[in-house]
Coordinates of C-alpha atoms in Angstrom, one line a residue:
Chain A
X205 CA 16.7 -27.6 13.8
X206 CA 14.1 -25.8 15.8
X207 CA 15.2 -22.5 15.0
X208 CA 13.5 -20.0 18.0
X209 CA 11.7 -21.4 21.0
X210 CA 10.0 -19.5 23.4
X211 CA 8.0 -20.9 26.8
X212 CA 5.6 -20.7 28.0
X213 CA 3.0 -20.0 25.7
X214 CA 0.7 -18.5 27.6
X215 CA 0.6 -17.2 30.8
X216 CA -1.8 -15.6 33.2
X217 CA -0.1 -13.4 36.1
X218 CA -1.9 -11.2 38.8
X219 CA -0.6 -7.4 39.3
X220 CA 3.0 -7.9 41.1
X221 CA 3.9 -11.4 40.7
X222 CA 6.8 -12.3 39.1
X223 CA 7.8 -14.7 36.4
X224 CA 10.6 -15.0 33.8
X225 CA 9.6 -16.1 29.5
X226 CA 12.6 -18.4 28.3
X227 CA 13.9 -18.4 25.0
X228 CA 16.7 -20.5 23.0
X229 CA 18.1 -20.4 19.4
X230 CA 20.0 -23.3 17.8
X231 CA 21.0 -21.4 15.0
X232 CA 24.1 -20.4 16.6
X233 CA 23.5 -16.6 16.1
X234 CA 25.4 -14.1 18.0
X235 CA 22.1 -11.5 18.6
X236 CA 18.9 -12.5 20.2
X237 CA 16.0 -9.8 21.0
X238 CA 12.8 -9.6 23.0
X239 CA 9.8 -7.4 21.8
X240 CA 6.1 -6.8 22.9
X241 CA 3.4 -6.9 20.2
X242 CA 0.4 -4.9 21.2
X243 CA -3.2 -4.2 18.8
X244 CA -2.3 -1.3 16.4
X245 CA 1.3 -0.7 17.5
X246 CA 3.6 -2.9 15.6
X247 CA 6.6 -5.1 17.3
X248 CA 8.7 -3.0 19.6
X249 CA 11.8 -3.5 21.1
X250 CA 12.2 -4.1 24.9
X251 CA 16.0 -5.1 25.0
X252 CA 18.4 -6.7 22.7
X253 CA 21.7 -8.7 23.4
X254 CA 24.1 -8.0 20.0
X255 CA 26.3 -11.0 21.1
X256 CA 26.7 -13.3 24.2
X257 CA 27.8 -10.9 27.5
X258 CA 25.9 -8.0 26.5
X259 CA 22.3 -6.8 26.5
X260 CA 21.2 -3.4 26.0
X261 CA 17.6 -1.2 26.2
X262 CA 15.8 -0.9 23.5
X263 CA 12.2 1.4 22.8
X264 CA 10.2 0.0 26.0
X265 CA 12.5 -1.4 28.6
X266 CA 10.7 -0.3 31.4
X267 CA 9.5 -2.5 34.0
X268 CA 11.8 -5.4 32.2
X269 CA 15.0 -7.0 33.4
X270 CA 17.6 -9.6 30.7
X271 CA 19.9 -12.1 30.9
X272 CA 21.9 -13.5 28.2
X273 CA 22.7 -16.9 29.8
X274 CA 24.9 -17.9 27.2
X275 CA 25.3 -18.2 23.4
X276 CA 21.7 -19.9 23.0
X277 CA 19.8 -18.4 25.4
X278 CA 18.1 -15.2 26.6
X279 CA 15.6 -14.7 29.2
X280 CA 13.4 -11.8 29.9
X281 CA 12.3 -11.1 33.7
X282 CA 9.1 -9.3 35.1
X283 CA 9.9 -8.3 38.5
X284 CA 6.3 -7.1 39.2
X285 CA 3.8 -7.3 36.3
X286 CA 1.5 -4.6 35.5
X287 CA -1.9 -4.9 33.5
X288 CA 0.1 -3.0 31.4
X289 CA 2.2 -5.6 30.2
X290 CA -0.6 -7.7 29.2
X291 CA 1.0 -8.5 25.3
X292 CA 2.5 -10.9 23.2
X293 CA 6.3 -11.4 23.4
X294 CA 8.0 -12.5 20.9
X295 CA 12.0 -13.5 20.6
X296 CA 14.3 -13.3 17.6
X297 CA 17.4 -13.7 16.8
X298 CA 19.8 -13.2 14.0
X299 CA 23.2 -14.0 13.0
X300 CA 24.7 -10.3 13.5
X301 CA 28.3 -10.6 12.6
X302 CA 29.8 -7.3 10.7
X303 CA 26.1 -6.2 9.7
X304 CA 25.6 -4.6 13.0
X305 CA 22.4 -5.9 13.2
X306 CA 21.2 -4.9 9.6
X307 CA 20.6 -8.9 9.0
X308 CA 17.4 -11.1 9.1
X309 CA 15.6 -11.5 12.0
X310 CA 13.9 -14.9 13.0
X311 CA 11.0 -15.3 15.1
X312 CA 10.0 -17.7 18.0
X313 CA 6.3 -18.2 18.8
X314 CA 5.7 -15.9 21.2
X315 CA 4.4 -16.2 24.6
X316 CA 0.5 -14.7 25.1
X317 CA 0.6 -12.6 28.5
X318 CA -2.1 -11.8 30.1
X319 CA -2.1 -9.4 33.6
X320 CA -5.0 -9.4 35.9
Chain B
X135 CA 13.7 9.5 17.7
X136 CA 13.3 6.9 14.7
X137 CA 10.1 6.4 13.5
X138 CA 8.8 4.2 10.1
X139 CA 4.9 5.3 9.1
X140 CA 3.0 2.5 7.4
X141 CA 0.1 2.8 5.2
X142 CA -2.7 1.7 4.6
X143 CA -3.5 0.1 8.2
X144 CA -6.0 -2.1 5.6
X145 CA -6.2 -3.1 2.7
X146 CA -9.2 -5.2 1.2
X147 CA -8.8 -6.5 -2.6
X148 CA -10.0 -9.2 -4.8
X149 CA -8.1 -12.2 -6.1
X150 CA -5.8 -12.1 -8.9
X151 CA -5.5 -8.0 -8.1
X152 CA -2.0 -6.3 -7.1
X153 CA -1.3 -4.6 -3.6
X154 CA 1.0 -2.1 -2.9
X155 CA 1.7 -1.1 1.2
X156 CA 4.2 2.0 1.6
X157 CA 6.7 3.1 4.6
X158 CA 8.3 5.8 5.1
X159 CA 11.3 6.2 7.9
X160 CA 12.7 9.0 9.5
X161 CA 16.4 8.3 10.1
X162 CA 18.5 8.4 6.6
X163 CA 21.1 6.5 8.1
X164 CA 18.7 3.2 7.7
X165 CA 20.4 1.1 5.5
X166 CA 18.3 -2.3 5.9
X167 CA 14.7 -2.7 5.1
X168 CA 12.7 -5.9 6.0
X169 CA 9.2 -7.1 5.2
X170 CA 7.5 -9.6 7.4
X171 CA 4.2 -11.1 7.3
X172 CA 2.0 -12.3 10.4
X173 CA -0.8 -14.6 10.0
X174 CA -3.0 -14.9 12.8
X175 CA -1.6 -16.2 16.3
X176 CA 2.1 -17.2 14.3
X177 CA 5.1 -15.9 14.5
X178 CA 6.5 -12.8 12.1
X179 CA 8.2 -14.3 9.1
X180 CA 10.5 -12.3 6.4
X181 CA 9.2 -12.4 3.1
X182 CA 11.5 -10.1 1.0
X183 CA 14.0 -7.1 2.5
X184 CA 15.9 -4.9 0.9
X185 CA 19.3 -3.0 1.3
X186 CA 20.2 0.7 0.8
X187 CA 22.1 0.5 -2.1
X188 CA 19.5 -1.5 -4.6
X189 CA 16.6 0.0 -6.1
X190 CA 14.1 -2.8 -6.6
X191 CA 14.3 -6.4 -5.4
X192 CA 11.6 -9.0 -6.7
X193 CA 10.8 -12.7 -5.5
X194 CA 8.3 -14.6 -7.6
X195 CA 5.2 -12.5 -7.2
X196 CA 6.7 -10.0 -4.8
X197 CA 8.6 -6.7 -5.4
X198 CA 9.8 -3.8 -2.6
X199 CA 11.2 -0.9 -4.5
X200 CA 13.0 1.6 -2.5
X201 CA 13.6 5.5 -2.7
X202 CA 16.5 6.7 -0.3
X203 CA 16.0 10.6 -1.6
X204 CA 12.5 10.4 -0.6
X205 CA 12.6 7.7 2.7
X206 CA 10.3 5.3 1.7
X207 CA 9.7 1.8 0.5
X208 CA 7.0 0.1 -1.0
X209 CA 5.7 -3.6 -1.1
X210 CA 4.2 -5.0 -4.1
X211 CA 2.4 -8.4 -4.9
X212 CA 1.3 -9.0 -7.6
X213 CA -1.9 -11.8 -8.8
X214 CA -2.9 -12.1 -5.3
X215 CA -4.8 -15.3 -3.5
X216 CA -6.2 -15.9 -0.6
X217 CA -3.4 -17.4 1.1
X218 CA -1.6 -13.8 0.4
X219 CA -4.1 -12.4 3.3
X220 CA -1.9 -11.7 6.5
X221 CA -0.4 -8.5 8.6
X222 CA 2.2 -7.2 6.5
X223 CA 4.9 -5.3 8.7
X224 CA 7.9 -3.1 7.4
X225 CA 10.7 -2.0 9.2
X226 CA 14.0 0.0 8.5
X227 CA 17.1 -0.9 10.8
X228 CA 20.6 1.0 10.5
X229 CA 24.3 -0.7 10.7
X230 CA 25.6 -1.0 14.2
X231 CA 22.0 -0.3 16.4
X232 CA 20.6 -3.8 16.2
X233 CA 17.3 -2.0 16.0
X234 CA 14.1 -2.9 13.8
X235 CA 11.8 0.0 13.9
X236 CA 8.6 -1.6 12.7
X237 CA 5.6 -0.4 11.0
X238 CA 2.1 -0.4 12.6
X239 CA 1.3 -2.8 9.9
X240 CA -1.0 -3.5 7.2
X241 CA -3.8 -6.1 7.6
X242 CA -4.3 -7.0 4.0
X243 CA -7.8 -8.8 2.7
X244 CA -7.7 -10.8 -0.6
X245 CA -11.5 -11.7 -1.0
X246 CA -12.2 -14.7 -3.2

C-alpha cells in the first residue's frame, strides 16, 4: 500500500496562474483533508471532505476551490495564486466512520509551493 | 473559535533526560487528542493520541496524560535519544467536525 500520495512535490507559480495539487489514498477511507503548513503556525485546515460527495470549509478556505473525485481522490484548486499561498500542503485522510472525524489522521508528503 | 495553545515552542535537552510539551484547548466538547511528530521536510506522523474518557495512555517510552477539568494534555518521553529530536504537534478534535485544531508545535532538541 502507498497509503497518501500527493503531486507534485514542488511547485513554483507566478501571482495569478492557476494549478490544481492531486492527492489519492488507497486505504479506502471515507474522509480526506487538505491543510497549509506555514513557519510558526501549525497545520491548518483549508477544506475537508467527511466522505465521498461532500467537501466542506475549514479554518483558511479562502482563495481555495475542492473536488472530491471519488472515494480515493481529492484535489485542491488555486484559481489565482497569491504570494500568500506560498506553503506546504499537505493531504490526510482517515477512516471516519461513526467517530465523526475523532480518528487518526494519515499524512501524504506534501507538496512545497512557492508564489512569485 | 477553537483554539489549542502549545508550549514550549522549544525545547533543548540532553540524552537519556525526560521531556514534557503541554496544550491546552478551548472547546470542552474535544473528545480526541492526537500527537504527531514532524521531522524535517516529512510528513506529520501520530505517535500516541488519546481519548476523553482515559486519563493516561503510555507507549514504550511515551506517555500523554490528560486533564478534561482543566483543558489540557501533556506529552511525556521519557530516556530521550537523538532520534527523539523532531516538531512535536498536538491537536484536539471533537466528534462530528472532522476538525484537527493543531498546536503551533514544539521543536524539541536532544543534544548528544
Amino acid at each position: 500500500n502507498a497509503g497518501v500520495t500527493q503531486t507534485p512535490k514542488f511547485q513554483v507559480l507566478k501571482t495569478g496562474q492557476s494549478m490544481t495539487l492531486q492527492c489519492a489514498q488507497d486505504m479506502n477511507h471515507n474522509s480526506m483533508y487538505w491543510y497549509r503548513q506555514d513557519p510558526g503556525m501549525g497545520l491548518r485546515l483549508i477544506y475537508y471532505s467527511a466522505s465521498e460527495g461532500t467537501t466542506d470549509k475549514g479554518e483558511v478556505p479562502n482563495g481555495y476551490n475542492v473536488s472530491r473525485l471519488n472515494k480515493r481522490e481529492f484535489s485542491l484548486r488555486l484559481e489565482s495564486a497569491a504570494p500568500s499561498q506560498t506553503s506546504v500542503y499537505f493531504c490526510a485522510s482517515s477512516v471516519s466512520g461513526g467517530g465523526g472525524g475523532t480518528d487518526t489522521q494519515y499524512f501524504g508528503p506534501g507538496t512545497r509551493l512557492t508564489v512569485l | 473559535g477553537e483554539n489549542v495553545e502549545q508550549h514550549p515552542s522549544t525545547l533543548s535537552v540532553q540524552e537519556g533526560d525526560s521531556a514534557v510539551i503541554k496544550c491546552t484547548y478551548s472547546d470542552s466538547a474535544s473528545n480526541y487528542f492526537p500527537w504527531y511528530k514532524q521531522e524535517l521536510g516529512k510528513r506529520p506522523q501520530l505517535i500516541i493520541d488519546i481519548r476523553s474518557n482515559v486519563g493516561e495512555k503510555k507507549d514504550q517510552r511515551i506517555a500523554v496524560t490528560l486533564n478534561k477539568t482543566a483543558k489540557h494534555f501533556s506529552l511525556h518521553i521519557t530516556e530521550t535519544q537523538p532520534e527523539d529530536s523532531a516538531v512535536y504537534f498536538c491537536a484536539a478534535s471533537t466528534s462530528g467536525t472532522y476538525k484537527y485544531i493543531f498546536g503551533t508545535g514544539t521543536r524539541l532538541k536532544v543534544l548528544a
